[in-house]
Short mmCIF file of C-alpha atoms and ligand atoms in Angstrom, two decimals:
data_model
loop_
_atom_site.label_atom_id
_atom_site.label_comp_id
_atom_site.label_asym_id
_atom_site.label_seq_id
_atom_site.Cartn_x
_atom_site.Cartn_y
_atom_site.Cartn_z
CA UNK Q 1 0.00 0.00 0.00
CA UNK Q 2 1.28 3.51 -0.85
CA UNK Q 3 2.32 5.75 2.05
CA UNK Q 4 -0.53 8.22 1.37
CA UNK Q 5 -3.07 5.40 1.53
CA UNK Q 6 -1.57 4.13 4.80
CA UNK Q 7 -1.76 7.60 6.32
CA UNK Q 8 -5.36 7.97 5.14
CA UNK Q 9 -6.17 4.58 6.69
CA UNK Q 10 -4.53 5.62 9.97
CA UNK Q 11 -6.48 8.88 10.01
CA UNK Q 12 -9.71 6.93 9.47
CA UNK Q 13 -8.81 4.76 12.44
CA UNK Q 14 -8.21 7.85 14.59
CA UNK Q 15 -11.56 9.19 13.40
CA UNK Q 16 -13.29 5.88 14.19
CA UNK Q 17 -11.97 6.22 17.74
CA UNK Q 18 -13.37 9.72 18.03
CA UNK Q 19 -16.81 8.40 17.08
CA UNK Q 20 -16.69 4.84 18.52
CA UNK Q 21 -14.88 5.29 21.80
CA UNK Q 22 -16.85 8.39 22.68
CA UNK Q 23 -20.08 6.43 22.55
CA UNK Q 24 -18.88 3.22 24.17
CA UNK Q 25 -17.71 3.05 27.77
CA UNK Q 26 -17.57 -0.72 28.17
CA UNK Q 27 -16.65 -3.67 25.98
CA UNK Q 28 -16.14 -7.42 26.31
CA UNK Q 29 -12.99 -9.15 25.17
CA UNK Q 30 -11.31 -12.45 26.01
CA UNK Q 31 -14.25 -13.42 28.19
CA UNK Q 32 -14.01 -10.35 30.43
CA UNK Q 33 -15.65 -6.93 30.65
CA UNK Q 34 -13.56 -3.80 30.35
CA UNK Q 35 -13.95 -0.05 30.79
CA UNK Q 36 -13.15 2.12 27.74
CA UNK Q 37 -12.28 5.79 28.27
CA UNK Q 38 -12.42 8.38 25.49
CA UNK Q 39 -9.10 9.21 23.77
CA UNK Q 40 -7.72 5.71 24.45
CA UNK Q 41 -6.91 3.11 21.75
CA UNK Q 42 -10.08 1.00 21.51
CA UNK Q 43 -9.50 -2.78 21.36
CA UNK Q 44 -12.94 -3.42 19.84
CA UNK Q 45 -12.04 -1.41 16.69
CA UNK Q 46 -9.17 -3.67 15.57
CA UNK Q 47 -8.37 -7.28 16.43
CA UNK Q 48 -4.80 -6.52 17.54
CA UNK Q 49 -5.27 -6.37 21.32
CA UNK Q 50 -7.14 -9.67 21.32
CA UNK Q 51 -4.61 -11.38 19.04
CA UNK Q 52 -1.52 -10.30 20.98
CA UNK Q 53 -3.08 -10.82 24.42
CA UNK Q 54 -3.94 -14.36 23.33
CA UNK Q 55 -0.55 -15.27 21.84
CA UNK Q 56 1.93 -13.50 24.11
CA UNK Q 57 4.33 -15.86 25.89
CA UNK Q 58 3.53 -14.55 29.40
CA UNK Q 59 6.41 -15.18 31.80
CA UNK Q 60 4.44 -17.11 34.43
CA UNK Q 61 5.80 -16.33 37.89
CA UNK Q 62 8.00 -13.62 36.35
CA UNK Q 63 7.74 -9.98 35.28
CA UNK Q 64 6.31 -8.25 32.23
CA UNK Q 65 6.63 -4.65 31.08
CA UNK Q 66 3.84 -3.57 28.75
CA UNK Q 67 4.73 -0.42 26.83
CA UNK Q 68 1.68 1.52 25.59
CA UNK Q 69 -0.90 -0.28 27.72
CA UNK Q 70 -3.96 1.65 26.47
CA UNK Q 71 -7.04 0.29 28.22
CA UNK Q 72 -4.84 -2.19 30.10
CA UNK Q 73 -6.32 -5.38 28.61
CA UNK Q 74 -2.94 -7.02 27.95
CA UNK Q 75 -1.36 -5.97 31.25
CA UNK Q 76 -4.37 -7.20 33.26
CA UNK Q 77 -4.54 -10.43 31.23
CA UNK Q 78 -0.83 -10.96 31.97
CA UNK Q 79 -1.46 -10.67 35.70
CA UNK Q 80 -4.47 -12.99 35.48
CA UNK Q 81 -2.34 -15.44 33.43
CA UNK Q 82 0.22 -15.81 36.21
CA UNK Q 83 2.75 -13.00 35.83
CA UNK Q 84 3.90 -12.09 39.33
CA UNK Q 85 4.77 -8.48 38.48
CA UNK Q 86 3.44 -6.33 35.65
CA UNK Q 87 4.38 -2.75 34.87
CA UNK Q 88 2.13 -0.97 32.35
CA UNK Q 89 3.34 2.33 30.91
CA UNK Q 90 1.72 4.73 28.46
CA UNK Q 91 2.52 8.25 27.33
CA UNK Q 92 -1.19 9.12 27.30
CA UNK Q 93 -2.62 10.23 30.67
CA UNK Q 94 -6.07 8.94 29.59
CA UNK Q 95 -4.57 5.50 28.90
CA UNK Q 96 -2.83 5.48 32.28
CA UNK Q 97 -6.16 6.24 33.94
CA UNK Q 98 -7.89 3.54 31.85
CA UNK Q 99 -5.27 0.88 32.70
CA UNK Q 100 -5.57 1.75 36.40
CA UNK Q 101 -9.37 1.43 36.25
CA UNK Q 102 -9.26 -1.98 34.58
CA UNK Q 103 -6.56 -3.26 36.94
CA UNK Q 104 -8.75 -2.26 39.89
CA UNK Q 105 -11.88 -3.71 38.33
CA UNK Q 106 -10.15 -7.09 37.81
CA UNK Q 107 -8.53 -6.93 41.27
CA UNK Q 108 -4.92 -7.12 40.11
CA UNK Q 109 -3.78 -3.68 41.31
CA UNK Q 110 -1.47 -5.45 43.79
CA UNK Q 111 0.65 -6.76 40.91
CA UNK Q 112 0.00 -4.27 38.08
CA UNK Q 113 1.82 -0.94 38.47
CA UNK Q 114 0.75 1.74 35.99
CA UNK Q 115 2.96 4.68 35.07
CA UNK Q 116 2.79 7.61 32.70
CA UNK Q 117 5.97 7.23 30.72
CA UNK Q 118 7.52 7.96 27.34
CA UNK Q 119 8.65 4.39 26.55
CA UNK Q 120 11.15 3.46 29.31
CA UNK Q 121 11.62 7.03 30.59
CA UNK Q 122 9.85 6.68 33.96
CA UNK Q 123 11.55 3.39 34.88
CA UNK Q 124 14.59 3.19 37.11
CA UNK Q 125 17.64 2.61 34.90
CA UNK Q 126 18.22 -0.80 36.52
CA UNK Q 127 14.58 -2.00 36.38
CA UNK Q 128 14.49 -5.27 34.43
CA UNK Q 129 11.83 -7.64 33.18
CA UNK Q 130 11.50 -11.21 31.92
CA UNK Q 131 9.51 -9.92 28.94
CA UNK Q 132 8.86 -6.53 27.39
CA UNK Q 133 5.99 -6.06 24.95
CA UNK Q 134 4.55 -3.19 22.90
CA UNK Q 135 1.56 -3.35 20.54
CA UNK Q 136 3.07 -0.48 18.63
CA UNK Q 137 1.79 2.49 16.62
CA UNK Q 138 2.86 0.85 13.38
CA UNK Q 139 2.07 3.38 10.67
CA UNK Q 140 5.21 5.14 9.47
CA UNK Q 141 5.01 8.81 8.51
CA UNK Q 142 7.83 11.18 7.66
CA UNK Q 143 9.30 12.89 10.73
CA UNK Q 144 7.28 15.94 11.78
CA UNK Q 145 3.99 14.58 10.39
CA UNK Q 146 1.59 17.40 11.19
CA UNK Q 147 -1.37 15.22 12.13
CA UNK Q 148 0.22 13.59 15.12
CA UNK Q 149 0.98 14.54 18.67
CA UNK Q 150 2.29 12.44 21.56
CA UNK Q 151 -0.35 11.22 23.98
CA UNK Q 152 -3.33 11.71 21.69
CA UNK Q 153 -4.89 9.07 19.44
CA UNK Q 154 -2.55 9.88 16.57
CA UNK Q 155 0.18 8.71 18.92
CA UNK Q 156 -1.55 5.31 19.17
CA UNK Q 157 -1.49 4.82 15.38
CA UNK Q 158 1.46 6.73 13.84
CA UNK Q 159 5.19 6.78 14.56
CA UNK Q 160 6.73 9.73 12.66
CA UNK Q 161 10.18 8.80 11.40
CA UNK Q 162 9.92 5.47 13.26
CA UNK Q 163 11.73 7.28 16.07
CA UNK Q 164 9.83 5.32 18.74
CA UNK Q 165 10.49 1.96 17.10
CA UNK Q 166 14.19 2.87 16.97
CA UNK Q 167 14.23 3.82 20.65
CA UNK Q 168 12.28 0.68 21.63
CA UNK Q 169 14.92 -1.52 20.00
CA UNK Q 170 17.82 0.53 21.36
CA UNK Q 171 16.61 1.05 24.94
CA UNK Q 172 14.53 -2.14 25.46
CA UNK Q 173 17.46 -4.58 25.83
CA UNK Q 174 18.80 -2.51 28.78
CA UNK Q 175 15.61 -3.37 30.70
CA UNK Q 176 15.69 -7.13 30.07
CA UNK Q 177 16.60 -9.57 32.80
CA UNK Q 178 18.99 -12.34 31.83
CA UNK Q 179 17.20 -14.49 29.23
CA UNK Q 180 14.45 -11.85 28.96
CA UNK Q 181 12.44 -11.48 25.77
CA UNK Q 182 11.91 -8.32 23.70
CA UNK Q 183 8.55 -8.60 21.91
CA UNK Q 184 6.63 -6.39 19.51
CA UNK Q 185 3.02 -6.53 18.31
CA UNK Q 186 3.35 -5.43 14.69
CA UNK Q 187 1.22 -5.73 11.57
CA UNK Q 188 1.36 -5.48 7.80
CA UNK Q 189 0.40 -1.77 7.85
CA UNK Q 190 3.80 -1.15 9.43
CA UNK Q 191 7.06 -0.59 7.58
CA UNK Q 192 8.75 -3.98 7.84
CA UNK Q 193 11.91 -3.11 5.85
CA UNK Q 194 12.49 -0.05 8.06
CA UNK Q 195 11.90 -2.11 11.22
CA UNK Q 196 14.30 -4.79 9.96
CA UNK Q 197 16.97 -2.12 9.33
CA UNK Q 198 16.48 -0.60 12.79
CA UNK Q 199 16.79 -4.05 14.38
CA UNK Q 200 19.85 -4.84 12.34
CA UNK Q 201 21.46 -1.57 13.47
CA UNK Q 202 21.09 -2.81 17.06
CA UNK Q 203 22.55 -6.23 16.22
CA UNK Q 204 19.10 -7.83 16.48
CA UNK Q 205 17.09 -10.00 14.15
CA UNK Q 206 13.37 -10.70 14.17
CA UNK Q 207 11.54 -13.98 14.70
CA UNK Q 208 7.82 -14.17 14.07
CA UNK Q 209 6.20 -16.10 16.94
CA UNK Q 210 2.60 -15.94 15.70
CA UNK Q 211 0.70 -14.36 12.83
CA UNK Q 212 -2.85 -14.21 11.57
CA UNK Q 213 -4.72 -12.62 8.68
CA UNK Q 214 -7.53 -10.39 9.90
CA UNK Q 215 -9.38 -7.21 8.93
CA UNK Q 216 -8.83 -3.85 10.58
CA UNK Q 217 -11.33 -1.12 9.74
CA UNK Q 218 -12.36 -3.09 6.64
CA UNK Q 219 -8.74 -3.46 5.43
CA UNK Q 220 -6.98 -6.83 5.32
CA UNK Q 221 -4.15 -6.88 7.86
CA UNK Q 222 -1.73 -9.51 9.02
CA UNK Q 223 -0.94 -9.32 12.72
CA UNK Q 224 2.58 -10.43 13.64
CA UNK Q 225 3.92 -11.09 17.10
CA UNK Q 226 7.67 -10.50 16.74
CA UNK Q 227 10.60 -11.29 18.99
CA UNK Q 228 14.00 -9.59 18.66
CA UNK Q 229 17.02 -11.69 19.46
CA UNK Q 230 20.73 -10.89 19.21
CA UNK Q 231 22.01 -11.88 15.78
CA UNK Q 232 23.73 -15.21 16.03
CA UNK Q 233 21.33 -16.47 18.75
CA UNK Q 234 18.23 -18.69 18.49
C1 SAM K 301 -1.64 0.43 19.19
S1 SAM K 301 -1.94 1.17 20.76
C2 SAM K 301 -2.02 -0.30 21.79
C3 SAM K 301 -2.78 -0.10 23.09
C4 SAM K 301 -2.96 -1.37 23.94
N1 SAM K 301 -1.71 -1.97 24.27
C5 SAM K 301 -3.84 -2.36 23.21
O1 SAM K 301 -3.29 -3.35 22.67
O2 SAM K 301 -5.06 -2.17 23.19
C6 SAM K 301 -0.35 1.87 21.14
C7 SAM K 301 -0.23 2.48 22.52
O3 SAM K 301 1.09 2.99 22.68
C8 SAM K 301 1.01 4.23 23.36
N2 SAM K 301 2.22 5.02 23.08
C9 SAM K 301 2.49 5.72 21.95
N3 SAM K 301 3.69 6.33 22.07
C10 SAM K 301 4.18 6.00 23.30
C11 SAM K 301 5.37 6.35 24.00
N4 SAM K 301 6.29 7.15 23.48
N5 SAM K 301 5.54 5.85 25.25
C12 SAM K 301 4.59 5.05 25.81
N6 SAM K 301 3.44 4.70 25.19
C13 SAM K 301 3.24 5.17 23.95
C14 SAM K 301 -0.26 4.86 22.84
O4 SAM K 301 -0.72 5.89 23.71
C15 SAM K 301 -1.18 3.64 22.77
O5 SAM K 301 -1.88 3.44 23.98
#
């Protein structure tokens, strides 16, 4: 798909949030009920949250960092799936509030800590996890794309210049415990060659752990759960 078409698709998704999420304050997913706040990425509008929350290799008894937790579905599901410690971060204050609400509602606040953070910025430098995951804002735009701003819904869909993907791959490994896994929820609307180059620049290569063909906003999309491993390993 051409870049202009991808941007138009992303803008339609942002618009669908403005209409859909404003009128819906609850949804069901993965057999549970969830609160949806306005201005937060809405799992019922695409299948990505459900797909990744289902296929993530949760470190049972261990720790998970979810970057960009949105409504908190994945972070809460992680805690309910046996993770002993979950940290959920998001740059959007509305998403932080939404993740807190859903953690409370599902009674996992004792093991889900929620922080407002730009990627790893609010973590202690030595804070480490058995797995780190981000269902990322996959649509590439040129740097300085006028439509987007951090913390709003554009920031849940677009990554101008793929600056955030670059930082995720550069900074993520510093927060992994020994044997920890760096995971990314990606899809075919993203720029795979650019992501591959960024990974390669960090000495990493990508493995696809799970994929599925679905539709997102009427467009065919392939969801891909990726893992980054040092080149030469596994
Ligand atoms: C595709 S949405 C996924 C939301 C949620 N994990 C889900 O699956 O429903 C991407 C999320 O990343 C968050 N995000 C974007 N840029 C970020 C940044 N620099 N630091 C932390 N979170 C960010 C967005 O606010 C959004 O909640």
